[in-house]
CSV table of C-alpha atoms in Angstrom, one decimal:
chain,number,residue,atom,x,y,z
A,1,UNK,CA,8.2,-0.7,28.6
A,2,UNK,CA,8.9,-4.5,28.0
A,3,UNK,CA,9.9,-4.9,24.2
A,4,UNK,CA,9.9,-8.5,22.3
A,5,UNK,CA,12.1,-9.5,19.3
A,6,UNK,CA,12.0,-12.5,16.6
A,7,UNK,CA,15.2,-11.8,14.4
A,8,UNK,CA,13.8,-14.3,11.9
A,9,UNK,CA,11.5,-13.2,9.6
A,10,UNK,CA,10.9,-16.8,7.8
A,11,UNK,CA,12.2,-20.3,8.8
A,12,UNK,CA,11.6,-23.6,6.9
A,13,UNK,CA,12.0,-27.1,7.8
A,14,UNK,CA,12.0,-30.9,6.2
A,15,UNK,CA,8.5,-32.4,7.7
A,16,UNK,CA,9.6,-34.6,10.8
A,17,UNK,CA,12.6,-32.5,11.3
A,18,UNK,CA,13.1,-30.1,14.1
A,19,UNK,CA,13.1,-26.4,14.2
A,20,UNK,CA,13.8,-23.9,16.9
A,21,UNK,CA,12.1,-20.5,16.7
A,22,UNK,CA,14.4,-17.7,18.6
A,23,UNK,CA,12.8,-14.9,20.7
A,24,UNK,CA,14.7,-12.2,22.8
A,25,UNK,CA,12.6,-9.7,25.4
A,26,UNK,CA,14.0,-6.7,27.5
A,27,UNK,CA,12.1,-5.7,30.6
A,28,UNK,CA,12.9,-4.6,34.0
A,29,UNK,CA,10.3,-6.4,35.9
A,30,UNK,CA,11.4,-10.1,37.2
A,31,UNK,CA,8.1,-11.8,37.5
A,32,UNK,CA,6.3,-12.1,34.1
A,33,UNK,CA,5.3,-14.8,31.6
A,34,UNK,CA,6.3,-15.6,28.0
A,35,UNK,CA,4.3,-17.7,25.2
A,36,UNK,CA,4.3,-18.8,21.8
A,37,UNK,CA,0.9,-18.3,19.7
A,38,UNK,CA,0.7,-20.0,16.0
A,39,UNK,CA,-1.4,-17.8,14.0
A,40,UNK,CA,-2.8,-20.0,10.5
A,41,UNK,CA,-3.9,-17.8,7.2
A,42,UNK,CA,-7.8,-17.9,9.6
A,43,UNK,CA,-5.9,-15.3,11.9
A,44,UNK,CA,-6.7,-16.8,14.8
A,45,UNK,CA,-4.0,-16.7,17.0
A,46,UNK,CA,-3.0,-20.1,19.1
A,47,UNK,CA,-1.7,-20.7,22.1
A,48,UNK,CA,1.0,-23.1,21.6
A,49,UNK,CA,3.1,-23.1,25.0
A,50,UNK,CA,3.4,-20.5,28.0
A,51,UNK,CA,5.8,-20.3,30.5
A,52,UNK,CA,6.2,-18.7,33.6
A,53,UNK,CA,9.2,-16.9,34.7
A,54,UNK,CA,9.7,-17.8,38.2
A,55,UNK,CA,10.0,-21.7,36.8
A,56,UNK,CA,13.4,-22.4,36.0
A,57,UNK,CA,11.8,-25.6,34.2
A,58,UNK,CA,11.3,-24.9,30.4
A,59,UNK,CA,7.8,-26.0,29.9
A,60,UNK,CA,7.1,-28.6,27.2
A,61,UNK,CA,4.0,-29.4,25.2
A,62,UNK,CA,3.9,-32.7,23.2
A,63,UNK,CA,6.2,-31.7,20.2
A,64,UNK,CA,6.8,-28.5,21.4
A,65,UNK,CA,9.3,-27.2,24.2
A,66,UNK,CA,11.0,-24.1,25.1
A,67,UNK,CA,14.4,-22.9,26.3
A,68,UNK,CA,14.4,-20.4,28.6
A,69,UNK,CA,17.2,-18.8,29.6
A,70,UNK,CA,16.0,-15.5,32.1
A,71,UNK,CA,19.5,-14.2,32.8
A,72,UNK,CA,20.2,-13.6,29.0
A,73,UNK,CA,16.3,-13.1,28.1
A,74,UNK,CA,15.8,-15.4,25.7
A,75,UNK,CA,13.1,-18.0,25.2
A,76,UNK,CA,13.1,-20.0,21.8
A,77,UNK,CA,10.5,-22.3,20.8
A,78,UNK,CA,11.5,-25.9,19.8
A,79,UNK,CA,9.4,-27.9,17.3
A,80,UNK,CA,10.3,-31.8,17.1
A,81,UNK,CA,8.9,-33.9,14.2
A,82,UNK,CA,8.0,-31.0,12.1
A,83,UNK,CA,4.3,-31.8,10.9
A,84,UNK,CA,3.0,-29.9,7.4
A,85,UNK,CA,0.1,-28.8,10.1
A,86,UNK,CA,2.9,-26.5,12.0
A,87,UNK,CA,3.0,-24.5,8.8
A,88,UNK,CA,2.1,-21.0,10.4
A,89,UNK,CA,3.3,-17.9,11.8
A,90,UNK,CA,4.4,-17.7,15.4
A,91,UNK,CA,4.7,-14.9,17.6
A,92,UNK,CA,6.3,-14.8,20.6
A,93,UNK,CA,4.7,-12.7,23.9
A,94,UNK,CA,5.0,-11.0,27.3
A,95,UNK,CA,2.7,-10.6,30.0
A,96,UNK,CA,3.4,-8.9,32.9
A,97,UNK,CA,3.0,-10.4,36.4
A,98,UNK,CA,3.7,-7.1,38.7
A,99,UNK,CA,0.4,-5.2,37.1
A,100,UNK,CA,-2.7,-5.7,36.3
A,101,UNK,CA,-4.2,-5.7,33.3
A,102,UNK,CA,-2.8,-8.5,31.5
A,103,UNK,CA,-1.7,-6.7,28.1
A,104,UNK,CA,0.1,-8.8,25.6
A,105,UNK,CA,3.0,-7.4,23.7
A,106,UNK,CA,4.3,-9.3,21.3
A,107,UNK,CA,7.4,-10.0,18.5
A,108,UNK,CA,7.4,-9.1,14.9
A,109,UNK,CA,6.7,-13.1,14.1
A,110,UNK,CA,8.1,-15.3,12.3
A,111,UNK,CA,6.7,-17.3,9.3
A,112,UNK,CA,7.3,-21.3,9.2
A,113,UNK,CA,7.2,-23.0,6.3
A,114,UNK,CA,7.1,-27.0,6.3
A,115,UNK,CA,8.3,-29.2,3.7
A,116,UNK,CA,7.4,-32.0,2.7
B,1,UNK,CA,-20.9,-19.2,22.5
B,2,UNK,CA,-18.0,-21.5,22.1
B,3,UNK,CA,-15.3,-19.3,21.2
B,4,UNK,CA,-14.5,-15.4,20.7
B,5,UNK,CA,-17.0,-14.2,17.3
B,6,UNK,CA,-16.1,-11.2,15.8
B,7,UNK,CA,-17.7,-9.6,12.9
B,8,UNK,CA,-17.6,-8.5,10.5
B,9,UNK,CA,-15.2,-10.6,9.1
B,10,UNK,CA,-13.9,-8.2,6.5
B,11,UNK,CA,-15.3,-4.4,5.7
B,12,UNK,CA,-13.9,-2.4,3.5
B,13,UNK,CA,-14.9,1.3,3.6
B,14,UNK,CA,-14.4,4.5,2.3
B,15,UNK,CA,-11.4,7.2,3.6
B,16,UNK,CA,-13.6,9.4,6.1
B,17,UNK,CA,-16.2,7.3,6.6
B,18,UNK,CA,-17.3,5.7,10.5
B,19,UNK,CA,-16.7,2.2,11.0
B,20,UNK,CA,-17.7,0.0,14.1
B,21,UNK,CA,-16.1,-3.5,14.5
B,22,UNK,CA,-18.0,-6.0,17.1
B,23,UNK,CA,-16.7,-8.2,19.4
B,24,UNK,CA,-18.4,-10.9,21.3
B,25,UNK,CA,-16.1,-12.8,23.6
B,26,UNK,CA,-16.5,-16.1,25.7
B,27,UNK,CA,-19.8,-16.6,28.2
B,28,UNK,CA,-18.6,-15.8,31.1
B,29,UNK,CA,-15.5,-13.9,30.5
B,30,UNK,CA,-14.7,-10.6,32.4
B,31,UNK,CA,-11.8,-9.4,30.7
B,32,UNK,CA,-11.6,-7.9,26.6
B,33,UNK,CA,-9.0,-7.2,24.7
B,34,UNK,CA,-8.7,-5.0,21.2
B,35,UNK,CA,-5.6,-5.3,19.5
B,36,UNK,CA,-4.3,-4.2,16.0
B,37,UNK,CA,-2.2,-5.9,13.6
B,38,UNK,CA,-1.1,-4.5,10.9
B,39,UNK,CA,0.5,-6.2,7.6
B,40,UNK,CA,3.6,-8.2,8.6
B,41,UNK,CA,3.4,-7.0,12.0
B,42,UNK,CA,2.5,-8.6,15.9
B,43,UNK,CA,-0.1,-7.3,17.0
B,44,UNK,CA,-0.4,-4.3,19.0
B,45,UNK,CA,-2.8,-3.5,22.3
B,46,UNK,CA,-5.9,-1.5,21.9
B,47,UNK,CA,-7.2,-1.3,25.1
B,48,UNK,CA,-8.6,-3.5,27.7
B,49,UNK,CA,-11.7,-3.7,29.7
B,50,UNK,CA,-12.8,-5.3,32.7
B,51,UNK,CA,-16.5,-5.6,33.0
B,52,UNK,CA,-18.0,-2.7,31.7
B,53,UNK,CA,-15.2,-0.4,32.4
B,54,UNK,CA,-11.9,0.6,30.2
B,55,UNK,CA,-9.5,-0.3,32.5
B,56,UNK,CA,-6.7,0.6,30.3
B,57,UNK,CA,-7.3,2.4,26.8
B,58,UNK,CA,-3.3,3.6,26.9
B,59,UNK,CA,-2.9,1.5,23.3
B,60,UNK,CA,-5.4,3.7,21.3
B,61,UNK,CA,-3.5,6.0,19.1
B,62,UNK,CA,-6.0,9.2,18.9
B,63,UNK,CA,-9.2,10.4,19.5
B,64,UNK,CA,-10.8,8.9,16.6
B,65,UNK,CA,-10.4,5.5,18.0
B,66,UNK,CA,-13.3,4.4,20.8
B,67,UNK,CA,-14.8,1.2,22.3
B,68,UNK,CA,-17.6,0.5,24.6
B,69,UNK,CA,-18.6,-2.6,26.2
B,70,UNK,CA,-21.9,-1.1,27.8
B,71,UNK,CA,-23.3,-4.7,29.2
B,72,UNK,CA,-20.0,-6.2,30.3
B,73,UNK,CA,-20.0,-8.7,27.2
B,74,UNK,CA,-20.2,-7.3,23.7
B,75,UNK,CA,-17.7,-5.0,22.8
B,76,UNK,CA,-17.7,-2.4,19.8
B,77,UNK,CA,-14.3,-0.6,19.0
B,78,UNK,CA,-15.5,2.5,16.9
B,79,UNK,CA,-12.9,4.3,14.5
B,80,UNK,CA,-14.5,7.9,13.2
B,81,UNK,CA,-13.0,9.4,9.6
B,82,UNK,CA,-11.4,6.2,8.8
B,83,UNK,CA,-7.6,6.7,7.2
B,84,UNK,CA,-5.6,4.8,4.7
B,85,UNK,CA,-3.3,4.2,7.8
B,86,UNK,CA,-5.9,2.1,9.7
B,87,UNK,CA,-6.0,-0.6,7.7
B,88,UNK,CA,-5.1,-3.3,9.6
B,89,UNK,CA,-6.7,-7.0,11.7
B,90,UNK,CA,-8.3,-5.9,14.3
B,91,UNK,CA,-8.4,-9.1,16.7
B,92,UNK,CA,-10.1,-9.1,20.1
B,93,UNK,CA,-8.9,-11.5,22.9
B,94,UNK,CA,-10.8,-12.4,25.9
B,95,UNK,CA,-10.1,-14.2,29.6
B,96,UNK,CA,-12.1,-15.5,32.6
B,97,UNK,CA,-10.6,-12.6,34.2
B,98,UNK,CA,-8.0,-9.6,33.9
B,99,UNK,CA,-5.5,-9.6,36.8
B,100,UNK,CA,-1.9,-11.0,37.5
B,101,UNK,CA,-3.2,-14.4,38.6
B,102,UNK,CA,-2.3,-17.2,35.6
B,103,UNK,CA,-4.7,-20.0,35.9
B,104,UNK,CA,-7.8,-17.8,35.0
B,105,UNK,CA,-5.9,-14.9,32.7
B,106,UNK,CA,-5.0,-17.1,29.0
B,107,UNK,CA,-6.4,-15.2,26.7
B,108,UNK,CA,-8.7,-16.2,23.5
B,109,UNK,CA,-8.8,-15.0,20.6
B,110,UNK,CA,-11.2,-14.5,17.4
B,111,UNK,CA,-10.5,-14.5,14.3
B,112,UNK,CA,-10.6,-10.8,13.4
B,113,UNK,CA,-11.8,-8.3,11.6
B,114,UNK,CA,-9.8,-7.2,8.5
B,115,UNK,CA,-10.5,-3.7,7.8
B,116,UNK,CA,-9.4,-2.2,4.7
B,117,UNK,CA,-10.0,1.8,4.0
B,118,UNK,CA,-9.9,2.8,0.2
């Protein structure tokens, strides 16, 4: 079974600062995908950023990018120019590629808080 | 509809007592997802359908837990003699369709239903 940490409960940062979100997985499968979902106090969860693993290129969105590094399976999410917007909790997530049924498991989350 | 509408948005009931939470995904979407997140925690799966079918209800933690999605659309997760311990967000995800493929598999989500047991 594929597991997902986030070993930081809480993170803050000065609006237009940058932050970077870690996130460690263990799994025995070698084709899967990764994302980041924001969820707001609405609960509805986000999709920020995804990544696929067979791409060694870490996928960027706008203001948000991602290093991925599969060897030591990690895959931290980068937030440049920290807007009071990005306020949220993000949870990092695996999907299987090898079988069907497209579950999500995902990490404990952690809760950012922008400054202003 | 637009987006992934679940209701109700909050229902508080009594220990013991049957509860059904609805779930109407995407036009269009094969694939539904149930997951469960309880306080401070990521969410957890449920159980996922394809069509009309459970094609995997391995996240359900006992008996008392069941859903349905008799048309291929609506889906109803159904919890019998409600505990304390099920009080959680109950969020429901769907997708074009279920598979490995990428382009066609991001998942949506509602907003939830928080269910609190007294």
């Amino acid at each position: 079974a594929q597991t997902v940490t986030q070993s930081q409960p809480e993170m803050s940062v000065q609006e237009a600062e940058t932050v970077t979100l870690s996130c460690t997985y263990d799994t025995s499968e070698s084709d899967y995908y990764l994302f980041w979902y924001k969820q707001p106090p609405s609960r509805q969860m986000i999709l920020v950023i995804r990544q696929e693993a067979y791409k060694q290129q870490n996928a960027t969105e706008n203001r948000f990018s991602v290093n991925f590094q599969k060897a030591a399976k990690s895959f931290s999410l980068k937030i440049s120019d920290s807007q009071l917007g990005d306020a949220a909790m993000y949870f990092c997530a695996y999907r299987s590629r090898e079988t069907s049924g497209s579950r999500l498991t995902f990490g404990e989350g952690t809760q950012l808080t922008v400054n202003p | 509809g637009a987006g992934v509408s679940q209701t109700p948005s909050n229902k508080v009931t009594e220990k013991g007592k049957y509860v059904e939470l609805r779930c109407d995904p995407i036009s269009g979407h094969t694939a539904l997802y149930w997951y469960r997140q309880s306080l401070g925690q990521g969410p957890e799966f449920l159980i996922y359908f394809q069509g009309t079918g459970a094609a995997d209800d391995s996240g359900l933690p006992n008996d008392r837990f069941f859903a349905v999605r008799p048309e291929g659309s609506v889906s109803t997760l159904k919890i019998q003699r409600t505990e304390r311990g099920d009080s959680a967000v109950y969020l429901c995800a769907s997708s074009a369709r279920g598979g490995t493929g990428f382009l066609n598999t991001e998942a949506f989500f509602g907003q939830g239903t928080r269910l609190t047991v007294v």
